[in-house]
mmCIF file of C-alpha atoms and ligand atoms in Angstrom:
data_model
loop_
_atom_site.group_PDB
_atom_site.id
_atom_site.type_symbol
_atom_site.label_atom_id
_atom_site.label_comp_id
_atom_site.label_asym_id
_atom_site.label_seq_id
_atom_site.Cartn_x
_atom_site.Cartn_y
_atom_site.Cartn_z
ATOM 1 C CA UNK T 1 -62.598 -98.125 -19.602
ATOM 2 C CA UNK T 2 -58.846 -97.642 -19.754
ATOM 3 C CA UNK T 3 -57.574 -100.189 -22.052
ATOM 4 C CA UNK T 4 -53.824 -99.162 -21.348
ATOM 5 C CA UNK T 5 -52.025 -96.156 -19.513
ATOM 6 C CA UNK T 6 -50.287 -93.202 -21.173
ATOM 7 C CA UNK T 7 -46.478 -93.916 -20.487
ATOM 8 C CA UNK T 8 -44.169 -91.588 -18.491
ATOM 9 C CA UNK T 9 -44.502 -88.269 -19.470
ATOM 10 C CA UNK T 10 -40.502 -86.857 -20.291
ATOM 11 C CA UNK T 11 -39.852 -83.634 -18.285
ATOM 12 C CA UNK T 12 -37.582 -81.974 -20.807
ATOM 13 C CA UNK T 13 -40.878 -82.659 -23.651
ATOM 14 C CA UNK T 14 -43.830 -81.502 -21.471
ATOM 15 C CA UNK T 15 -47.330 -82.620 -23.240
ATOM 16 C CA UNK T 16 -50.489 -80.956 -24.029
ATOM 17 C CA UNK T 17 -52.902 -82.872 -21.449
ATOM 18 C CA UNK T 18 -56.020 -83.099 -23.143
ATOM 19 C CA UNK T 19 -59.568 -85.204 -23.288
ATOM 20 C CA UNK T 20 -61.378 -85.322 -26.117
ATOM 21 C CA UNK T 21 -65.351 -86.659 -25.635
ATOM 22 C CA UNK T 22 -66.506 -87.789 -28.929
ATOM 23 C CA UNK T 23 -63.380 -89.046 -31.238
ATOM 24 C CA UNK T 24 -64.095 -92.191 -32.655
ATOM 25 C CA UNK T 25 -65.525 -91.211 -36.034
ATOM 26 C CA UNK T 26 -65.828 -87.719 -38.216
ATOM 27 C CA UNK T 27 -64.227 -84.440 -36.873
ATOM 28 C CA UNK T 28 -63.199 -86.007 -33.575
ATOM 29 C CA UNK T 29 -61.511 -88.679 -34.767
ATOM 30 C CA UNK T 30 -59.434 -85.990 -37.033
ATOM 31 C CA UNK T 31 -59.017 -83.850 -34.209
ATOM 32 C CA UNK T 32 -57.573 -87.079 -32.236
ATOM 33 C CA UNK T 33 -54.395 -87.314 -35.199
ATOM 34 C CA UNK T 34 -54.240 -84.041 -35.460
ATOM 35 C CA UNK T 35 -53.564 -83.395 -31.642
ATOM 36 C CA UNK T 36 -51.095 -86.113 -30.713
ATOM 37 C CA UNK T 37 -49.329 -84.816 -34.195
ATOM 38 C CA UNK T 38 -48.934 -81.959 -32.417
ATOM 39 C CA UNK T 39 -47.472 -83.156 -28.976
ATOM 40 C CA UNK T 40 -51.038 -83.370 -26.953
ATOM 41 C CA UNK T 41 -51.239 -86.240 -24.694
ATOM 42 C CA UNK T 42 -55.444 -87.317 -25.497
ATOM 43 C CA UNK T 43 -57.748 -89.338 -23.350
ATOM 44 C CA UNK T 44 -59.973 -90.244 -26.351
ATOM 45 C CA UNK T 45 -63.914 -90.809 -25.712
ATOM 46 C CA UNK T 46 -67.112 -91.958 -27.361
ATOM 47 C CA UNK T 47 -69.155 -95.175 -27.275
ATOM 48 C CA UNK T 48 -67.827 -96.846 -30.033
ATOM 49 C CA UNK T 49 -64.787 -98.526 -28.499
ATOM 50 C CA UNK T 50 -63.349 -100.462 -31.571
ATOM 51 C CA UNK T 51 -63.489 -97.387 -33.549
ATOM 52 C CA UNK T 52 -62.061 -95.457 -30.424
ATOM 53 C CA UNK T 53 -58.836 -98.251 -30.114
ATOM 54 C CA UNK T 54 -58.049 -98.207 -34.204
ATOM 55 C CA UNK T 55 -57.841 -94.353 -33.898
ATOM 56 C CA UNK T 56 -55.547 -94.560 -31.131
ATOM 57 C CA UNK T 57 -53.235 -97.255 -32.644
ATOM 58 C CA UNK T 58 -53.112 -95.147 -35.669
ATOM 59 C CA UNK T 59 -52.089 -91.775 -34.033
ATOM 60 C CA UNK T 60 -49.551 -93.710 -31.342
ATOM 61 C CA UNK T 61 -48.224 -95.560 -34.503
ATOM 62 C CA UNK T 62 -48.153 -92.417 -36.285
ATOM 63 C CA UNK T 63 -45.955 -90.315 -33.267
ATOM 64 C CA UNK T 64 -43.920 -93.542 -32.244
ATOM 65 C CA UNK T 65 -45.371 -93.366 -28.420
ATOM 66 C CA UNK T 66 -48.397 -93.866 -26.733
ATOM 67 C CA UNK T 67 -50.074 -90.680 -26.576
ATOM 68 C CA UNK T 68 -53.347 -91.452 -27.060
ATOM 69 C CA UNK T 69 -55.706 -93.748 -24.516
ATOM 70 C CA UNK T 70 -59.517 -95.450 -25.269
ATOM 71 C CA UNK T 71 -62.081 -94.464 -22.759
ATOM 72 C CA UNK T 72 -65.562 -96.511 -23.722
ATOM 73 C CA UNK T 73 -67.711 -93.699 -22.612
ATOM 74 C CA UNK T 74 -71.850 -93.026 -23.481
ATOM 75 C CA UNK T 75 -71.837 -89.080 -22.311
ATOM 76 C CA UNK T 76 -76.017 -89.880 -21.838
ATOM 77 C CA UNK T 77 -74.836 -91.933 -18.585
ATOM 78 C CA UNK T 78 -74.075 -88.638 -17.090
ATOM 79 C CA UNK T 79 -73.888 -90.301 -13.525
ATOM 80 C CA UNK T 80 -70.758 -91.811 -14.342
ATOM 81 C CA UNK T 81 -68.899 -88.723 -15.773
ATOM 82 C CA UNK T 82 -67.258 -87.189 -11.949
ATOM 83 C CA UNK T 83 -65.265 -90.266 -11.273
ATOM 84 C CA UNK T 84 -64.240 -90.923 -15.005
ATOM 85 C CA UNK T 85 -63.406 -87.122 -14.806
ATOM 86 C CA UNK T 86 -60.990 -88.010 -12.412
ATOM 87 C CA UNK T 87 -59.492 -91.261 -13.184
ATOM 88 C CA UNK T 88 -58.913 -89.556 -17.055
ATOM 89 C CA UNK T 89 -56.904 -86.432 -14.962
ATOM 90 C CA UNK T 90 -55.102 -89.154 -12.850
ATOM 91 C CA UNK T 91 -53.927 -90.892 -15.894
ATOM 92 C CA UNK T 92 -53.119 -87.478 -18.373
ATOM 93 C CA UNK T 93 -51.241 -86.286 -14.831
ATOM 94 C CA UNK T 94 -53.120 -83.411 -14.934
ATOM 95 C CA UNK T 95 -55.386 -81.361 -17.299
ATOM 96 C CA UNK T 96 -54.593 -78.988 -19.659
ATOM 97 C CA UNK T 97 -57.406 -78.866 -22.580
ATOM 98 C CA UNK T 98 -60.709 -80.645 -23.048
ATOM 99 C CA UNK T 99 -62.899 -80.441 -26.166
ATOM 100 C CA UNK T 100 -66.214 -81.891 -26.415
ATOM 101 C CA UNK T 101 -67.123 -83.065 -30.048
ATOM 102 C CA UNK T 102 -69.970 -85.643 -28.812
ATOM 103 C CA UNK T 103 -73.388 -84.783 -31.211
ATOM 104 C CA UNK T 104 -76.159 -86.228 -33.269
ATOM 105 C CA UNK T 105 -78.271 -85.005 -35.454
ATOM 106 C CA UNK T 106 -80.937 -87.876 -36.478
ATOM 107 C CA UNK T 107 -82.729 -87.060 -39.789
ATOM 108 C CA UNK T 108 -85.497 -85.106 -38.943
ATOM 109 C CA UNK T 109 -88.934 -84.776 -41.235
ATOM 110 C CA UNK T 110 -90.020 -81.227 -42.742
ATOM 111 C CA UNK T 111 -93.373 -82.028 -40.555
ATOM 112 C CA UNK T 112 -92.211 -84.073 -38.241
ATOM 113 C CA UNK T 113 -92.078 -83.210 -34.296
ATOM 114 C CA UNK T 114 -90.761 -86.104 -32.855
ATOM 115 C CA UNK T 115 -89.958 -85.894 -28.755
ATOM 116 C CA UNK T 116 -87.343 -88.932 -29.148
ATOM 117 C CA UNK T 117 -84.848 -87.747 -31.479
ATOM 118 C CA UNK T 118 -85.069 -84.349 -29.635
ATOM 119 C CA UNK T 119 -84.315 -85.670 -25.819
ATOM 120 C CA UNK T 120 -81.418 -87.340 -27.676
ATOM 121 C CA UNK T 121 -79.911 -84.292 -29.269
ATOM 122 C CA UNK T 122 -80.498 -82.479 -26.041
ATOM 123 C CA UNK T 123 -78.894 -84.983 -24.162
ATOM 124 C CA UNK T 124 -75.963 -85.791 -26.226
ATOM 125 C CA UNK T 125 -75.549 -82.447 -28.102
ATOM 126 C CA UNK T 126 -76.209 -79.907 -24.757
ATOM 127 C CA UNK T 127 -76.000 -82.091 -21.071
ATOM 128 C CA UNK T 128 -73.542 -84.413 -22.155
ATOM 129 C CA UNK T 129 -71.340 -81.438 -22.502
ATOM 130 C CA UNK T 130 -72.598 -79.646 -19.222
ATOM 131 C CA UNK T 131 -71.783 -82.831 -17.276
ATOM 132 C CA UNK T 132 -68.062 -83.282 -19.070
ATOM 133 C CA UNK T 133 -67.041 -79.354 -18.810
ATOM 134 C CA UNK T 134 -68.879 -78.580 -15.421
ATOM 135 C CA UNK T 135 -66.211 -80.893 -14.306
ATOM 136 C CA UNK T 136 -63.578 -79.598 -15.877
ATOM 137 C CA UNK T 137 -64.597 -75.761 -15.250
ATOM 138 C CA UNK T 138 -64.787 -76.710 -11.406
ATOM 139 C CA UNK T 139 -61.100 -78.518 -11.649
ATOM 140 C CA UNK T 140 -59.537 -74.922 -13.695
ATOM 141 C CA UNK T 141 -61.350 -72.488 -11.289
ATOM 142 C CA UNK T 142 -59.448 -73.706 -8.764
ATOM 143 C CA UNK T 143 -56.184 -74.452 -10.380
ATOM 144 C CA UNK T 144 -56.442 -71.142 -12.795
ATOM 145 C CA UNK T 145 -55.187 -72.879 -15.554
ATOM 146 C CA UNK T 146 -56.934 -74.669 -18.530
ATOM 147 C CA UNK T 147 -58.930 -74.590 -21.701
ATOM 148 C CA UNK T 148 -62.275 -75.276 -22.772
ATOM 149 C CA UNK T 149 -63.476 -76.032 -26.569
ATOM 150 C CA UNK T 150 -66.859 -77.170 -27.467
ATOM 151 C CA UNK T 151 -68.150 -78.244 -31.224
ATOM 152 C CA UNK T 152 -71.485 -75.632 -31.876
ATOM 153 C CA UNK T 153 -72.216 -74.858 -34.944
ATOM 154 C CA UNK T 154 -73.414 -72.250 -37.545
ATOM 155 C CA UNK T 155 -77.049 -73.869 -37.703
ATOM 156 C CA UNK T 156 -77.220 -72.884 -33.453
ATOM 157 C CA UNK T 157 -76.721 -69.419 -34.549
ATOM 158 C CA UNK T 158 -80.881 -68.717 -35.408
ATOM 159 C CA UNK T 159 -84.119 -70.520 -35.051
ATOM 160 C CA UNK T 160 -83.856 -72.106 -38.655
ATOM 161 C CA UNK T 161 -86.760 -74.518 -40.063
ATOM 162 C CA UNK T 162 -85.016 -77.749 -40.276
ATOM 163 C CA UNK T 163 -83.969 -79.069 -37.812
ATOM 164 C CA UNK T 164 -85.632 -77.401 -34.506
ATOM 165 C CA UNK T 165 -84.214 -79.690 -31.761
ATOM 166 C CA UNK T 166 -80.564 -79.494 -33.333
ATOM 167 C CA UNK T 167 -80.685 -75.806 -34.103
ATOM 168 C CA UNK T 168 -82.364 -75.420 -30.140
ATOM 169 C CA UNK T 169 -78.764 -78.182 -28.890
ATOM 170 C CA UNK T 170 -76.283 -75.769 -30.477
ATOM 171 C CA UNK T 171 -77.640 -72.642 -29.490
ATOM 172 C CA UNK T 172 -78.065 -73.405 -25.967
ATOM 173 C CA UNK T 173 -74.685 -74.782 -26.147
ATOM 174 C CA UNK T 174 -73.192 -71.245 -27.581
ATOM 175 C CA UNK T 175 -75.005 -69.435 -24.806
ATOM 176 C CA UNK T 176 -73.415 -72.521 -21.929
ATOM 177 C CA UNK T 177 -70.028 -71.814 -23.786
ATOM 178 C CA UNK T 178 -70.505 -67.584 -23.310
ATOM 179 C CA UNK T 179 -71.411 -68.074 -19.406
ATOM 180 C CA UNK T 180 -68.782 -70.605 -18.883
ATOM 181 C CA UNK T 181 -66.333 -67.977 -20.500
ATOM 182 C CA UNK T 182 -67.501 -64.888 -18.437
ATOM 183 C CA UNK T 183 -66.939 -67.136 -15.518
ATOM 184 C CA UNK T 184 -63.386 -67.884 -16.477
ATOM 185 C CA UNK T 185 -61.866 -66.172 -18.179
ATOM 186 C CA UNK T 186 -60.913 -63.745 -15.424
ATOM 187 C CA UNK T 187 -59.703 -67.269 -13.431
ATOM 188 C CA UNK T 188 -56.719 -67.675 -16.637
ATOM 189 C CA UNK T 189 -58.958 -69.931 -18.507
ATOM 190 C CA UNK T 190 -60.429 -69.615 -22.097
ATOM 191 C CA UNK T 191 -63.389 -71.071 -23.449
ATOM 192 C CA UNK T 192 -63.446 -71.544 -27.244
ATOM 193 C CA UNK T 193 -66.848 -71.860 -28.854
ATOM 194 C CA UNK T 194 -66.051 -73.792 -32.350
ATOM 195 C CA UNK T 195 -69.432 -73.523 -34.956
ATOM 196 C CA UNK T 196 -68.475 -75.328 -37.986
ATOM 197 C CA UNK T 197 -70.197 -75.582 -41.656
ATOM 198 C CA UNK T 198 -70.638 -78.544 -43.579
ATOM 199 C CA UNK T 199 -68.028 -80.936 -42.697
ATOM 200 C CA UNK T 200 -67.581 -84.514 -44.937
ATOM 201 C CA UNK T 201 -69.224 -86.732 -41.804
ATOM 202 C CA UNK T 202 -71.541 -89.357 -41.323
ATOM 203 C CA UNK T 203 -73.700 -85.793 -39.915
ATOM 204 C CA UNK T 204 -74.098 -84.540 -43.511
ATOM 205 C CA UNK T 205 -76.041 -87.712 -44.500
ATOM 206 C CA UNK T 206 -79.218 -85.456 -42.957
ATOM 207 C CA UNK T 207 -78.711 -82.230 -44.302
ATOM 208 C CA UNK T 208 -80.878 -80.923 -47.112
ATOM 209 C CA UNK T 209 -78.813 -79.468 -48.965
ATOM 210 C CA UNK T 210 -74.676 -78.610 -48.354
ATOM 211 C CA UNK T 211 -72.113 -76.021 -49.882
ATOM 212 C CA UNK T 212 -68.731 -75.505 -48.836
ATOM 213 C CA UNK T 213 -67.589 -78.684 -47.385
ATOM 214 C CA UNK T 214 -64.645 -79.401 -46.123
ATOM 215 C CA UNK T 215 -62.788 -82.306 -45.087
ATOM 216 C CA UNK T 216 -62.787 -83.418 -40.958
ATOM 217 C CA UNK T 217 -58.965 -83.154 -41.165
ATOM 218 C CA UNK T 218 -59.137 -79.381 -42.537
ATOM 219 C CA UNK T 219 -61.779 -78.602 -39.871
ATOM 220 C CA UNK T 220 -59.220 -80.622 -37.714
ATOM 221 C CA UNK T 221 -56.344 -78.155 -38.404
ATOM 222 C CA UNK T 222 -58.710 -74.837 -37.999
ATOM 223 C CA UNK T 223 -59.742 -76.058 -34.480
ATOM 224 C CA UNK T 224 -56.616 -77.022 -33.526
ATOM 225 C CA UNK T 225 -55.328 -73.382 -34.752
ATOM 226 C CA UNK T 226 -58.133 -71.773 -33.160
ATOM 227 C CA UNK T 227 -57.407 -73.847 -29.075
ATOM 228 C CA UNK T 228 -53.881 -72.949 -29.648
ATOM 229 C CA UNK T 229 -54.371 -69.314 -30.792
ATOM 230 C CA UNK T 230 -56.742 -69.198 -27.494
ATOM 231 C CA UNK T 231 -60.106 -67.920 -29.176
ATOM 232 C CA UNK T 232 -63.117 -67.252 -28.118
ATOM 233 C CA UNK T 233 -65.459 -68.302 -30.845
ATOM 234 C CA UNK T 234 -64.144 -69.343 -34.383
ATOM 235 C CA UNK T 235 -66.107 -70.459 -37.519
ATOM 236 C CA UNK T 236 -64.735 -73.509 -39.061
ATOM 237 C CA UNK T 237 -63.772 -71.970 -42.090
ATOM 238 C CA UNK T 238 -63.781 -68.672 -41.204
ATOM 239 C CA UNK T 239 -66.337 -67.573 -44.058
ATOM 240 C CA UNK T 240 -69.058 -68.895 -42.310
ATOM 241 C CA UNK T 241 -68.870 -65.868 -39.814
ATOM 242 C CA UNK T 242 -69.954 -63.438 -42.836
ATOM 243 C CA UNK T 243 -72.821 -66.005 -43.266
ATOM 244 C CA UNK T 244 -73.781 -66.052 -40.148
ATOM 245 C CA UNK T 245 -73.808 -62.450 -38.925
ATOM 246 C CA UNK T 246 -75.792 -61.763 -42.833
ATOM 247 C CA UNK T 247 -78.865 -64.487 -41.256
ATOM 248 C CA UNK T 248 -78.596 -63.154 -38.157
ATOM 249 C CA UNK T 249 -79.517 -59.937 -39.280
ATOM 250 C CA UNK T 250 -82.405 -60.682 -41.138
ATOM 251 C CA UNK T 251 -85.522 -59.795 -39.719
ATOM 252 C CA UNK T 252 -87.737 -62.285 -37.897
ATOM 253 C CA UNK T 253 -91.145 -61.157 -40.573
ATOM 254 C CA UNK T 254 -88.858 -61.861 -43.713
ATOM 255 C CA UNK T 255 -87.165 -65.024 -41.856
ATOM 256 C CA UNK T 256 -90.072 -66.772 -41.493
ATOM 257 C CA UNK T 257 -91.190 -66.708 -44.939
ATOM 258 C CA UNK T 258 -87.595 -67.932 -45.894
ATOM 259 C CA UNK T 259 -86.749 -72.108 -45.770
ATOM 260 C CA UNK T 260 -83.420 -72.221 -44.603
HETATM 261 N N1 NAP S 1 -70.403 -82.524 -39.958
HETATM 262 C C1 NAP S 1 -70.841 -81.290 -39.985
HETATM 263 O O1 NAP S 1 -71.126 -80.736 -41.049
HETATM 264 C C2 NAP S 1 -70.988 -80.527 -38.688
HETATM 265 C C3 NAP S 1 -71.338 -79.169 -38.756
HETATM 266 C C4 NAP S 1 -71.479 -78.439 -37.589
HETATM 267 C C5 NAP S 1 -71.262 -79.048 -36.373
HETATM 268 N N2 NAP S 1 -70.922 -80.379 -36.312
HETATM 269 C C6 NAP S 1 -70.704 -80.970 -34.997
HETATM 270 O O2 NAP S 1 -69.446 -81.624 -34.971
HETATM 271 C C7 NAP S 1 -69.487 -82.650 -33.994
HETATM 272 C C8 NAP S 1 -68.885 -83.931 -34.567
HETATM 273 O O3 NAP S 1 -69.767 -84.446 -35.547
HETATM 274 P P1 NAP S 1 -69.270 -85.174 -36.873
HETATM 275 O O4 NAP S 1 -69.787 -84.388 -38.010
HETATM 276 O O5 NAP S 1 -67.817 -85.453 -36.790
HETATM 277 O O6 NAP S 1 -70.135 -86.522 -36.829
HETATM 278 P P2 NAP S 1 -69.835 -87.999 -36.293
HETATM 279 O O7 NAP S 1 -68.813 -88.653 -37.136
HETATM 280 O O8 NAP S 1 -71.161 -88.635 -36.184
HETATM 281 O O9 NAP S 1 -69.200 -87.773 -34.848
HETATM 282 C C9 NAP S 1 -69.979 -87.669 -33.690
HETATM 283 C C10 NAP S 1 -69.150 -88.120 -32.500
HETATM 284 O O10 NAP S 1 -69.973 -87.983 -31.329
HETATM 285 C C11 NAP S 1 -69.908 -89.198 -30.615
HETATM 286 N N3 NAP S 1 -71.128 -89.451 -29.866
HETATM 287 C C12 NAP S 1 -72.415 -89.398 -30.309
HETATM 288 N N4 NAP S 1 -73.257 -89.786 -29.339
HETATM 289 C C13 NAP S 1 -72.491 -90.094 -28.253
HETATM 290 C C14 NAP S 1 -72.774 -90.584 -26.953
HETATM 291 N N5 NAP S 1 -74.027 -90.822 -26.545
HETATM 292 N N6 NAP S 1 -71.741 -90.801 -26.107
HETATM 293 C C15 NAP S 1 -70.462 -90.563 -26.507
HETATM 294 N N7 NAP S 1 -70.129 -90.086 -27.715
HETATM 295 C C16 NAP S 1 -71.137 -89.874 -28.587
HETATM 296 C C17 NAP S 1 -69.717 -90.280 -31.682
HETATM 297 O O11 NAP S 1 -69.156 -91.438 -31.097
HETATM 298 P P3 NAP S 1 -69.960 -92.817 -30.833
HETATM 299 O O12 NAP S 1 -71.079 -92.897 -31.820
HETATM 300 O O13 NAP S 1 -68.891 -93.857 -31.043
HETATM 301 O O14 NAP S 1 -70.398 -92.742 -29.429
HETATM 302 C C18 NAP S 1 -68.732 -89.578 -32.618
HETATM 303 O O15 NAP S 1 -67.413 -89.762 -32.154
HETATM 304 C C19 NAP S 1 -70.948 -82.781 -33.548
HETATM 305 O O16 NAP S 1 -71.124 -82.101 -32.306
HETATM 306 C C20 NAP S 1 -71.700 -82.061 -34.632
HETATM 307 O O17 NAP S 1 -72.939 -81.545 -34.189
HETATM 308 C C21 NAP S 1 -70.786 -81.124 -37.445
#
């Protein structure tokens, strides 16, 4: 819960109102500097609270004020998400942004098919997000105003041979993301879908083999670029599009024989 409120906002230095689900280690916790740098006021979520409150310290420290609040949240009790939804507005003053960067992706065995790991991913990785931007896409239908961002990512984009119930998480998020945005975006509100590479994280410790990796606080800045440049769907760096659209077009009898 709230360990302390944001302070008064100053009408002549309006702030970005934003929560961010998932920022106490990795790409969120980047994204958490990187957005109070910026002028965002952040309701800042994940599980780990310690983690959560040294991030906050650091990015209040870092901007002189308190921008940035600890919310102890597990996105998995998705009972409790509604009224946290709206004590977090109550305390921003409104809602401008939210991002959801909440994911796992447990190691997962060449042969291995293992029902656990996947309910997790699901659960973190897909509902957790339904439950956080349902709220939020209910709250800017009606106020037609807002922003949506969600963290995919470029292994959602096909049916790849690694990691099933991770691949399955990200691509059902993409396909949440598109609907949400149809919905919308004719209501003054964009959803931006954000599919990352390899990014340095605690994530990578799983992954076979990596190329291209950046730092969280690069793939901090290119998100941030992409919310405030209002896109749709950006690949974090942009390369990864070419990638992407190159294993998308391979066909299914050739993908199959291929291990990636
Ligand atoms: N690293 C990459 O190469 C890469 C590539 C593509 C996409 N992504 C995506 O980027 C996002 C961020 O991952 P990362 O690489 O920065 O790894 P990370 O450091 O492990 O960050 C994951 C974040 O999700 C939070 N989280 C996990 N389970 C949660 C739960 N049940 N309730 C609340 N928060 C939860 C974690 O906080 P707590 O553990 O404190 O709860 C942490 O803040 C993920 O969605 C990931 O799939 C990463």
């Amino acid at each position: 819960m709230t360990s302390h409120p944001f302070g008064q906002e100053r009408p002549l230095h309006p702030e970005t109102k934003t929560i961010l689900v998932g920022a106490s280690s990795g790409i969120g916790a980047a994204l958490l500097q990187e957005l109070v740098r910026r002028g965002h006021r952040v309701a800042a979520l994940a599980r780990r609270g310690d983690l959560l409150e040294e991030n906050c310290r650091q990015a209040n420290a870092a901007a002189g004020m308190q921008r940035a609040v600890a919310y102890e949240h597990d996105v998995t009790d998705f009972g409790t998400v509604p009224a946290l939804f709206e004590q977090i507005t109550a305390d921003l003053g409104g809602l401008d942004l939210i991002i959801y960067v909440a994911g796992v992706q447990p190691p997962v065995a060449a042969h291995e098919y293992d029902f656990a790991k996947d309910h997790e991913m699901v659960q973190v990785n897909l509902l957790g997000a339904m439950a956080w931007l349902n709220e939020a896409a209910s709250r800017f239908t009606h106020v037609r105003h807002g922003q949506i961002a969600a963290l995919g990512s470029v292994s959602g984009d096909r049916g790849r041979v690694a990691f099933p119930g991770y691949h399955t998480s990200k691509g059902a998020l993409a396909i949440y993301l598109e609907s949400l945005r149809n919905r919308l975006s004719r209501r003054g509100v964009t959803v931006t879908t954000v599919k990352p590479g390899f990014v340095d994280t605690r994530l990578l410790a799983n992954a076979a083999k990596t190329f291209w990796v950046i730092s969280p606080e690069e793939a901090a800045r290119q998100i941030a670029d992409a919310i405030e440049a209002r896109k749709q769907v950006v690949y974090v760096p942009g390369r990864w599009r070419w990638v992407s659209l190159i294993i998308q077009l391979i066909p299914s009898f050739i993908f199959r024989r291929l291990s990636i």
